[in-house]
Short mmCIF file of C-alpha atoms in Angstrom, two decimals:
data_model
loop_
_atom_site.label_atom_id
_atom_site.label_comp_id
_atom_site.label_asym_id
_atom_site.label_seq_id
_atom_site.Cartn_x
_atom_site.Cartn_y
_atom_site.Cartn_z
CA UNK A 293 0.00 0.00 0.00
CA UNK A 294 1.49 3.28 -1.08
CA UNK A 295 -1.81 5.05 -0.55
CA UNK A 296 -2.84 6.39 2.83
CA UNK A 297 -5.99 7.88 4.23
CA UNK A 298 -4.08 10.47 6.22
CA UNK A 299 -3.60 12.67 3.15
CA UNK A 300 -1.76 15.55 4.77
CA UNK A 301 0.82 16.03 2.03
CA UNK A 302 -0.71 17.84 -0.88
CA UNK A 303 2.03 17.04 -3.35
CA UNK A 304 1.17 20.14 -5.40
CA UNK A 305 3.68 22.55 -6.92
CA UNK A 306 5.74 24.51 -4.40
CA UNK A 307 3.57 27.24 -2.88
CA UNK A 308 4.32 30.88 -3.50
CA UNK A 309 5.13 33.24 -0.63
CA UNK A 310 2.69 32.51 2.15
CA UNK A 311 -0.01 35.15 2.30
CA UNK A 312 -0.37 36.42 5.83
CA UNK A 313 -3.60 35.67 7.62
CA UNK A 314 -4.87 33.32 4.93
CA UNK A 315 -6.37 30.18 6.52
CA UNK A 316 -5.38 26.68 5.40
CA UNK A 317 -7.14 25.87 2.13
CA UNK A 318 -10.48 24.20 2.82
CA UNK A 319 -12.75 22.22 0.47
CA UNK A 320 -15.00 25.23 0.00
CA UNK A 321 -12.31 27.42 -1.51
CA UNK A 322 -10.65 24.85 -3.74
CA UNK A 323 -12.65 26.43 -6.55
CA UNK A 324 -15.88 25.45 -8.23
CA UNK A 325 -14.12 23.19 -10.72
CA UNK A 326 -12.19 21.17 -8.13
CA UNK A 327 -14.51 18.18 -8.13
CA UNK A 328 -14.47 17.94 -11.93
CA UNK A 329 -10.68 18.41 -11.99
CA UNK A 330 -10.29 15.54 -9.55
CA UNK A 331 -12.51 13.30 -11.66
CA UNK A 332 -10.57 14.16 -14.80
CA UNK A 333 -7.25 13.56 -13.04
CA UNK A 334 -8.58 10.26 -11.68
CA UNK A 335 -9.60 9.14 -15.18
CA UNK A 336 -6.16 10.00 -16.52
CA UNK A 337 -4.30 8.33 -13.67
CA UNK A 338 -6.37 5.14 -13.70
CA UNK A 339 -6.11 4.99 -17.50
CA UNK A 340 -2.37 5.37 -17.51
CA UNK A 341 -1.42 3.29 -14.48
CA UNK A 342 -4.27 0.90 -13.84
CA UNK A 343 -6.11 0.61 -10.58
CA UNK A 344 -3.43 -0.83 -8.36
CA UNK A 345 -0.72 1.65 -9.20
CA UNK A 346 -2.96 4.71 -8.87
CA UNK A 347 -2.90 6.45 -5.50
CA UNK A 348 -5.17 9.05 -3.95
CA UNK A 349 -2.10 11.24 -3.56
CA UNK A 350 -1.22 10.89 -7.24
CA UNK A 351 -4.76 11.88 -8.24
CA UNK A 352 -4.64 14.89 -5.92
CA UNK A 353 -1.29 15.95 -7.33
CA UNK A 354 -2.49 15.66 -10.92
CA UNK A 355 -5.60 17.69 -10.06
CA UNK A 356 -3.57 20.32 -8.20
CA UNK A 357 -5.48 19.86 -4.96
CA UNK A 358 -4.79 18.56 -1.50
CA UNK A 359 -5.22 14.80 -1.08
CA UNK A 360 -7.63 15.53 1.79
CA UNK A 361 -9.95 17.15 -0.73
CA UNK A 362 -10.10 13.96 -2.78
CA UNK A 363 -11.09 12.06 0.34
CA UNK A 364 -13.57 14.81 1.23
CA UNK A 365 -15.37 14.55 -2.08
CA UNK A 366 -15.15 10.84 -2.79
CA UNK A 367 -14.14 8.81 0.28
CA UNK A 368 -12.01 5.85 -0.74
CA UNK A 369 -10.02 5.02 -3.86
CA UNK A 370 -12.80 2.60 -4.89
CA UNK A 371 -15.29 5.45 -4.74
CA UNK A 372 -13.12 7.75 -6.84
CA UNK A 373 -12.72 4.98 -9.38
CA UNK A 374 -16.45 4.32 -9.59
CA UNK A 375 -17.23 8.03 -9.93
CA UNK A 376 -14.55 8.59 -12.56
CA UNK A 377 -15.81 5.72 -14.65
CA UNK A 378 -19.53 5.96 -14.17
CA UNK A 379 -19.88 9.27 -15.95
CA UNK A 380 -18.32 7.80 -19.08
CA UNK A 381 -20.89 5.05 -19.35
CA UNK A 382 -23.99 7.05 -18.65
CA UNK A 383 -26.79 5.02 -20.24
CA UNK A 384 -28.78 8.22 -20.78
CA UNK A 385 -26.43 9.13 -23.60
CA UNK A 386 -25.19 5.75 -24.76
CA UNK A 387 -28.43 3.83 -25.09
CA UNK A 388 -30.24 6.28 -27.39
CA UNK A 389 -27.11 6.52 -29.53
CA UNK A 390 -27.17 2.77 -30.02
CA UNK A 391 -30.88 2.19 -30.27
CA UNK A 392 -31.48 5.36 -32.30
CA UNK A 393 -34.81 6.05 -33.94
CA UNK A 394 -34.96 2.80 -35.80
CA UNK A 395 -35.33 0.25 -33.02
CA UNK A 396 -33.26 -2.77 -33.95
CA UNK A 397 -33.01 -1.95 -37.67
CA UNK A 398 -29.34 -1.26 -38.25
CA UNK A 399 -28.53 -1.66 -34.55
CA UNK A 400 -25.41 -3.68 -35.36
CA UNK A 401 -23.84 -0.87 -37.30
CA UNK A 402 -24.91 1.80 -34.80
CA UNK A 403 -23.44 -0.20 -31.92
CA UNK A 404 -20.15 -0.75 -33.76
CA UNK A 405 -20.00 2.90 -34.81
CA UNK A 406 -20.82 4.23 -31.35
CA UNK A 407 -18.29 1.98 -29.68
CA UNK A 408 -15.45 2.63 -32.13
CA UNK A 409 -16.28 6.36 -31.99
CA UNK A 410 -15.94 6.44 -28.22
CA UNK A 411 -12.56 4.69 -28.45
CA UNK A 412 -11.30 6.89 -31.27
CA UNK A 413 -12.08 10.03 -29.24
CA UNK A 414 -9.09 10.74 -26.95
CA UNK A 415 -11.36 12.33 -24.32
CA UNK A 416 -13.44 9.20 -23.90
CA UNK A 417 -10.67 6.69 -24.55
CA UNK A 418 -8.99 7.44 -21.22
CA UNK A 419 -11.81 6.22 -18.97
CA UNK A 420 -12.25 3.13 -21.13
CA UNK A 421 -8.57 2.32 -20.85
CA UNK A 422 -8.88 2.90 -17.13
CA UNK A 423 -11.63 0.33 -16.92
CA UNK A 424 -10.05 -2.39 -18.98
CA UNK A 425 -6.55 -1.98 -17.53
CA UNK A 426 -7.90 -1.98 -14.00
CA UNK A 427 -10.65 -4.56 -14.24
CA UNK A 428 -8.32 -7.34 -15.28
CA UNK A 429 -6.14 -7.11 -12.21
CA UNK A 430 -8.45 -5.75 -9.53
CA UNK A 431 -11.73 -7.11 -8.23
CA UNK A 432 -13.10 -3.67 -7.30
CA UNK A 433 -12.54 -2.45 -10.81
CA UNK A 434 -14.03 -5.65 -12.21
CA UNK A 435 -17.12 -5.07 -10.10
CA UNK A 436 -17.46 -1.53 -11.42
CA UNK A 437 -17.30 -2.90 -14.94
CA UNK A 438 -19.88 -5.59 -14.21
CA UNK A 439 -22.20 -3.16 -12.49
CA UNK A 440 -21.98 0.07 -14.45
CA UNK A 441 -21.05 -1.04 -17.90
CA UNK A 442 -22.59 -4.43 -18.31
CA UNK A 443 -25.63 -4.39 -16.11
CA UNK A 444 -26.76 -0.83 -16.72
CA UNK A 445 -25.85 -0.48 -20.37
CA UNK A 446 -26.40 -3.97 -21.74
CA UNK A 447 -29.62 -4.68 -19.93
CA UNK A 448 -31.06 -1.46 -21.28
CA UNK A 449 -30.15 -2.58 -24.76
CA UNK A 450 -31.30 -6.14 -24.11
CA UNK A 451 -34.74 -4.88 -23.05
CA UNK A 452 -35.30 -3.69 -26.61
CA UNK A 453 -34.38 -6.98 -28.25
CA UNK A 454 -36.79 -9.60 -29.50
CA UNK A 455 -34.53 -12.66 -29.36
CA UNK A 456 -34.06 -15.55 -26.92
CA UNK A 457 -31.53 -14.81 -24.15
CA UNK A 458 -31.27 -11.10 -24.98
CA UNK A 459 -28.75 -10.26 -22.25
CA UNK A 460 -26.53 -13.15 -23.32
CA UNK A 461 -26.75 -11.92 -26.92
CA UNK A 462 -25.97 -8.32 -25.91
CA UNK A 463 -23.04 -9.56 -23.86
CA UNK A 464 -21.64 -11.56 -26.78
CA UNK A 465 -21.84 -8.39 -28.87
CA UNK A 466 -20.10 -6.47 -26.09
CA UNK A 467 -17.42 -9.15 -25.82
CA UNK A 468 -16.51 -8.61 -29.45
CA UNK A 469 -16.24 -4.85 -28.92
CA UNK A 470 -14.14 -5.37 -25.79
CA UNK A 471 -11.80 -7.72 -27.61
CA UNK A 472 -11.36 -5.32 -30.52
CA UNK A 473 -10.61 -2.49 -28.10
CA UNK A 474 -7.99 -4.57 -26.33
CA UNK A 475 -6.18 -5.75 -29.45
CA UNK A 476 -6.41 -2.40 -31.24
CA UNK A 477 -5.96 0.19 -28.50
CA UNK A 478 -4.19 -1.61 -25.66
CA UNK A 479 -2.07 -4.37 -27.20
CA UNK A 480 -1.83 -2.41 -30.47
CA UNK A 481 -1.68 -5.58 -32.55
CA UNK A 482 -1.29 -5.05 -36.27
CA UNK A 483 -2.98 -4.90 -38.70
CA UNK A 484 -6.00 -4.21 -36.47
CA UNK A 485 -4.32 -1.30 -34.68
CA UNK A 486 -3.88 0.66 -37.92
CA UNK A 487 -7.04 -0.45 -39.69
CA UNK A 488 -9.50 2.18 -40.91
CA UNK A 489 -12.39 2.36 -38.41
CA UNK A 490 -14.84 2.03 -41.30
CA UNK A 491 -13.25 -1.28 -42.30
CA UNK A 492 -13.75 -2.59 -38.78
CA UNK A 493 -17.33 -1.33 -38.61
CA UNK A 494 -18.15 -2.90 -41.99
CA UNK A 495 -16.92 -6.31 -40.86
CA UNK A 496 -18.31 -6.27 -37.35
CA UNK A 497 -21.74 -4.68 -37.88
CA UNK A 498 -23.31 -7.83 -39.43
CA UNK A 499 -22.04 -9.90 -36.49
CA UNK A 500 -23.63 -7.59 -33.95
CA UNK A 501 -26.80 -7.38 -36.01
CA UNK A 502 -27.11 -11.17 -36.01
CA UNK A 503 -26.49 -11.47 -32.26
CA UNK A 504 -29.00 -8.76 -31.41
CA UNK A 505 -31.80 -9.55 -33.85
CA UNK A 506 -31.66 -13.04 -35.36
CA UNK A 507 -33.28 -15.73 -33.26
CA UNK B 400 11.04 -2.89 -7.66
CA UNK B 401 10.62 -5.73 -5.21
CA UNK B 402 12.50 -8.07 -7.51
CA UNK B 403 16.26 -8.37 -7.34
CA UNK B 404 18.86 -10.16 -9.37
CA UNK B 405 20.89 -11.05 -6.30
CA UNK B 406 18.59 -13.93 -5.45
CA UNK B 407 20.45 -15.30 -2.45
CA UNK B 408 17.40 -15.98 -0.31
CA UNK B 409 15.80 -19.22 -1.38
CA UNK B 410 12.49 -18.66 0.40
CA UNK B 411 11.83 -22.41 0.42
CA UNK B 412 10.41 -24.37 3.35
CA UNK B 413 12.67 -24.45 6.41
CA UNK B 414 15.55 -26.81 5.71
CA UNK B 415 15.96 -30.01 7.67
CA UNK B 416 19.07 -30.65 9.73
CA UNK B 417 22.07 -29.66 7.67
CA UNK B 418 23.80 -32.69 6.28
CA UNK B 419 27.46 -32.50 7.07
CA UNK B 420 29.84 -32.22 4.18
CA UNK B 421 27.08 -31.65 1.63
CA UNK B 422 27.95 -28.78 -0.70
CA UNK B 423 25.58 -25.85 -1.32
CA UNK B 424 22.84 -26.92 -3.72
CA UNK B 425 23.86 -26.22 -7.32
CA UNK B 426 21.72 -26.07 -10.46
CA UNK B 427 22.82 -29.55 -11.42
CA UNK B 428 21.32 -31.20 -8.36
CA UNK B 429 18.05 -29.30 -8.17
CA UNK B 430 16.48 -32.35 -9.79
CA UNK B 431 15.56 -33.16 -13.36
CA UNK B 432 12.11 -31.58 -13.02
CA UNK B 433 13.32 -28.24 -11.69
CA UNK B 434 13.06 -26.36 -14.98
CA UNK B 435 9.51 -27.57 -15.57
CA UNK B 436 8.56 -26.85 -11.95
CA UNK B 437 9.82 -23.29 -12.36
CA UNK B 438 7.83 -22.82 -15.56
CA UNK B 439 4.69 -24.17 -13.92
CA UNK B 440 5.20 -21.93 -10.88
CA UNK B 441 5.82 -18.96 -13.17
CA UNK B 442 2.57 -19.63 -15.05
CA UNK B 443 0.65 -19.83 -11.78
CA UNK B 444 2.24 -16.70 -10.32
CA UNK B 445 1.82 -14.59 -13.46
CA UNK B 446 -1.76 -15.82 -13.83
CA UNK B 447 -2.69 -14.98 -10.28
CA UNK B 448 -0.83 -11.72 -9.79
CA UNK B 449 -0.18 -10.31 -13.23
CA UNK B 450 3.23 -9.37 -14.53
CA UNK B 451 4.07 -6.43 -12.31
CA UNK B 452 3.31 -8.10 -9.00
CA UNK B 453 5.15 -11.31 -9.80
CA UNK B 454 8.74 -11.52 -8.60
CA UNK B 455 11.56 -13.92 -9.41
CA UNK B 456 11.74 -14.70 -5.70
CA UNK B 457 8.02 -15.53 -5.59
CA UNK B 458 8.38 -17.88 -8.55
CA UNK B 459 11.36 -19.57 -6.94
CA UNK B 460 9.48 -19.99 -3.68
CA UNK B 461 6.45 -21.49 -5.42
CA UNK B 462 8.70 -23.89 -7.33
CA UNK B 463 10.61 -24.86 -4.20
CA UNK B 464 13.96 -23.81 -5.62
CA UNK B 465 16.55 -21.16 -5.00
CA UNK B 466 15.94 -17.85 -6.79
CA UNK B 467 19.43 -18.14 -8.26
CA UNK B 468 18.28 -21.23 -10.13
CA UNK B 469 15.48 -19.28 -11.79
CA UNK B 470 18.03 -16.74 -12.98
CA UNK B 471 20.35 -19.57 -14.03
CA UNK B 472 17.74 -21.16 -16.26
CA UNK B 473 15.93 -18.12 -17.60
CA UNK B 474 17.81 -14.88 -17.03
CA UNK B 475 15.40 -12.02 -16.41
CA UNK B 476 11.76 -11.86 -15.38
CA UNK B 477 10.86 -11.00 -18.98
CA UNK B 478 12.56 -14.19 -20.12
CA UNK B 479 10.73 -16.33 -17.57
CA UNK B 480 7.47 -14.76 -18.66
CA UNK B 481 8.12 -15.42 -22.34
CA UNK B 482 9.14 -19.02 -21.65
CA UNK B 483 6.16 -19.68 -19.38
CA UNK B 484 3.73 -18.36 -21.95
CA UNK B 485 5.29 -19.55 -25.16
CA UNK B 486 4.79 -23.22 -24.46
CA UNK B 487 1.04 -22.66 -24.08
CA UNK B 488 0.70 -21.17 -27.51
CA UNK B 489 2.81 -23.60 -29.44
CA UNK B 490 1.54 -23.32 -33.02
CA UNK B 491 2.57 -26.93 -33.65
CA UNK B 492 -0.38 -28.08 -31.55
CA UNK B 493 -2.81 -25.18 -31.95
CA UNK B 494 -2.77 -24.67 -35.68
CA UNK B 495 -3.63 -28.26 -36.69
CA UNK B 496 -6.39 -28.33 -34.08
CA UNK B 497 -7.96 -25.27 -35.65
CA UNK B 498 -7.31 -26.03 -39.30
CA UNK B 499 -8.06 -29.73 -38.89
CA UNK B 500 -8.36 -32.02 -41.89
CA UNK B 501 -11.01 -30.00 -43.59
CA UNK B 502 -9.17 -26.80 -44.50
CA UNK B 503 -11.53 -23.93 -43.94
CA UNK B 504 -14.73 -26.01 -43.94
CA UNK B 505 -16.06 -25.69 -40.42
CA UNK B 506 -13.05 -23.66 -39.30
CA UNK B 507 -15.29 -21.25 -37.37
CA UNK B 508 -16.63 -23.97 -35.13
CA UNK B 509 -13.21 -25.62 -34.71
CA UNK B 510 -11.63 -22.31 -33.73
CA UNK B 511 -14.39 -21.53 -31.22
CA UNK B 512 -14.25 -25.07 -29.81
CA UNK B 513 -10.47 -25.10 -29.54
CA UNK B 514 -10.36 -21.71 -27.86
CA UNK B 515 -13.17 -22.38 -25.38
CA UNK B 516 -11.66 -25.81 -24.67
CA UNK B 517 -8.31 -24.28 -23.77
CA UNK B 518 -9.99 -21.82 -21.44
CA UNK B 519 -12.22 -24.45 -19.83
CA UNK B 520 -9.19 -26.61 -19.00
CA UNK B 521 -7.73 -25.40 -15.69
CA UNK B 522 -4.21 -26.46 -16.74
CA UNK B 523 -4.22 -24.23 -19.81
CA UNK B 524 -6.36 -21.46 -18.35
CA UNK B 525 -3.57 -20.27 -16.04
CA UNK B 526 -1.12 -19.21 -18.75
CA UNK B 527 -3.91 -17.52 -20.68
CA UNK B 528 -4.94 -15.57 -17.60
CA UNK B 529 -1.29 -14.71 -17.12
CA UNK B 530 -1.10 -13.26 -20.59
CA UNK B 531 -4.26 -11.20 -20.53
CA UNK B 532 -3.81 -9.91 -16.98
CA UNK B 533 -0.22 -8.95 -17.68
CA UNK B 534 -0.45 -7.67 -21.23
CA UNK B 535 -2.92 -4.95 -20.34
CA UNK B 536 -0.67 -3.27 -17.85
CA UNK B 537 2.83 -4.14 -19.00
CA UNK B 538 4.53 -3.48 -22.32
CA UNK B 539 6.81 -6.53 -22.07
CA UNK B 540 3.83 -8.79 -21.62
CA UNK B 541 1.99 -7.00 -24.42
CA UNK B 542 4.94 -7.63 -26.68
CA UNK B 543 4.92 -11.34 -25.81
CA UNK B 544 1.26 -11.46 -26.73
CA UNK B 545 1.83 -9.64 -30.02
CA UNK B 546 4.79 -11.81 -30.91
CA UNK B 547 3.93 -15.29 -29.74
CA UNK B 548 0.18 -15.38 -29.86
CA UNK B 549 -0.79 -13.05 -32.63
CA UNK B 550 2.09 -13.20 -35.05
CA UNK B 551 2.93 -16.88 -34.79
CA UNK B 552 -0.53 -18.30 -34.36
CA UNK B 553 -2.70 -15.99 -36.42
CA UNK B 554 -0.37 -15.65 -39.35
CA UNK B 555 -0.21 -19.42 -39.61
CA UNK B 556 -3.98 -19.55 -39.73
CA UNK B 557 -4.16 -16.55 -42.07
CA UNK B 558 -1.86 -18.29 -44.54
CA UNK B 559 -4.57 -20.89 -45.10
CA UNK B 560 -7.33 -18.39 -45.79
CA UNK B 561 -8.61 -17.37 -49.19
CA UNK B 562 -10.08 -13.95 -48.32
CA UNK B 563 -8.88 -10.36 -48.67
CA UNK B 564 -6.84 -9.11 -45.67
CA UNK B 565 -6.52 -12.58 -44.11
CA UNK B 566 -4.47 -11.47 -41.10
CA UNK B 567 -6.96 -8.69 -40.37
CA UNK B 568 -9.79 -11.25 -40.59
CA UNK B 569 -7.98 -13.72 -38.35
CA UNK B 570 -7.32 -10.93 -35.87
CA UNK B 571 -10.98 -9.91 -35.81
CA UNK B 572 -11.86 -13.54 -35.05
CA UNK B 573 -9.22 -13.56 -32.32
CA UNK B 574 -10.53 -10.31 -30.88
CA UNK B 575 -13.94 -11.91 -30.37
CA UNK B 576 -12.36 -14.87 -28.59
CA UNK B 577 -10.25 -12.56 -26.43
CA UNK B 578 -13.31 -10.51 -25.47
CA UNK B 579 -15.32 -13.59 -24.56
CA UNK B 580 -12.44 -14.85 -22.42
CA UNK B 581 -12.21 -11.55 -20.60
CA UNK B 582 -15.91 -11.19 -19.87
CA UNK B 583 -16.44 -14.87 -19.04
CA UNK B 584 -13.28 -15.89 -17.21
CA UNK B 585 -11.74 -12.68 -15.89
CA UNK B 586 -14.59 -10.24 -15.26
CA UNK B 587 -17.04 -13.13 -14.75
CA UNK B 588 -19.92 -11.14 -16.16
CA UNK B 589 -23.26 -12.93 -16.15
CA UNK B 590 -24.95 -14.53 -17.98
CA UNK B 591 -21.87 -15.21 -20.11
CA UNK B 592 -19.81 -16.51 -17.20
CA UNK B 593 -22.28 -19.33 -16.49
CA UNK B 594 -23.35 -20.05 -20.05
CA UNK B 595 -22.95 -23.57 -21.45
CA UNK B 596 -19.81 -23.64 -23.63
CA UNK B 597 -21.87 -25.25 -26.40
CA UNK B 598 -24.24 -22.27 -26.40
CA UNK B 599 -21.31 -19.91 -26.87
CA UNK B 600 -19.75 -22.05 -29.61
CA UNK B 601 -23.08 -22.28 -31.45
CA UNK B 602 -23.48 -18.50 -31.50
CA UNK B 603 -19.87 -17.59 -32.24
CA UNK B 604 -18.91 -20.24 -34.82
CA UNK B 605 -20.87 -18.61 -37.69
CA UNK B 606 -19.19 -15.27 -36.92
CA UNK B 607 -15.71 -16.76 -37.08
CA UNK B 608 -16.62 -18.74 -40.19
CA UNK B 609 -17.72 -15.56 -41.93
CA UNK B 610 -14.59 -13.64 -40.97
CA UNK B 611 -12.28 -16.43 -42.07
CA UNK B 612 -13.95 -17.57 -45.27
CA UNK B 613 -16.44 -15.10 -46.75
CA UNK B 614 -14.90 -12.44 -48.95
#
């Protein structure tokens, strides 16, 4: 354990000359964007290092705040992780993008396109990397993935499907997307890593369509 | 770094009474099975802990040998990892099992069945877990996966295919298998984790068949 709940050492850049009479920085004056900065820093740290190697202190340092503030807002490292990840998989935005106007017509292509699009976007790639890197070596992270990604997202999609075992089918579709993400973006295996996204979507869309719609 | 190349501390079970006149144990008298015991211990350790948390000392302890012997046989931790993994992905056994007698007829089902079979077998699951857990957080392990698994195995399969971009197609098929393994065996996401292997093979085989044979 390199992490500690004591959190006294801020680890920020060296302070300027101490302003006389100014009280020790408290959560209320860390600025209105402090919570969002912490979440962004947490996403970056978890994405780059994985769950185990990320510390509360490292997140605080990257966010430019005191470690105590991270604890104040989020509690434990597990809680920061869940909060940092959850926002990226908000079903309110993802599910309509996949289901679209057309119900299950063309759902295979929309799912492939949505998923590849999220990975191709550097802003959303970081939290995804954080999840996959962390979930494979840490049970807390695995639980976050099971709970937030699979249960909330896939079951919402599965509810729209008219096939036997819809959650199983949605999960098979997800497994393909997860595997592509790992080989392309994490392992960087060629030729998949350099393939045109459209080439991937064209090949994969019929697979997803079959899983999600063909009994 | 908890690992060290000095390796003087054996970490084995407490020794019995010291036999007088017996020289310090040398590689030659560690027993004929020592090399295989080390490889097995390395597979177990890497599978359970991932690359970063596995140490040469831990492997030596699990194998019941002196850490110096691990260095003697294999050199660095990277080398032990590569050796422990390589044997599990020996193309000499995998490629015929997938290609079979029938060329590409039924190759989708054979690939799915071979892959699921390897994962369902506890003896072969450990090195696979070692690879996926390690490759996502460590560049050395990722390189082993790219080199031994993808290049050697997939290019051998791709050479038999009569489709455009055969390595890309084989890699897409592999990505699906990798994703299923991660959700089923690592994340243990339901309902996939408890699904009958035959149900998975039945759904996935047509996908793999299409990738590998349909232009």
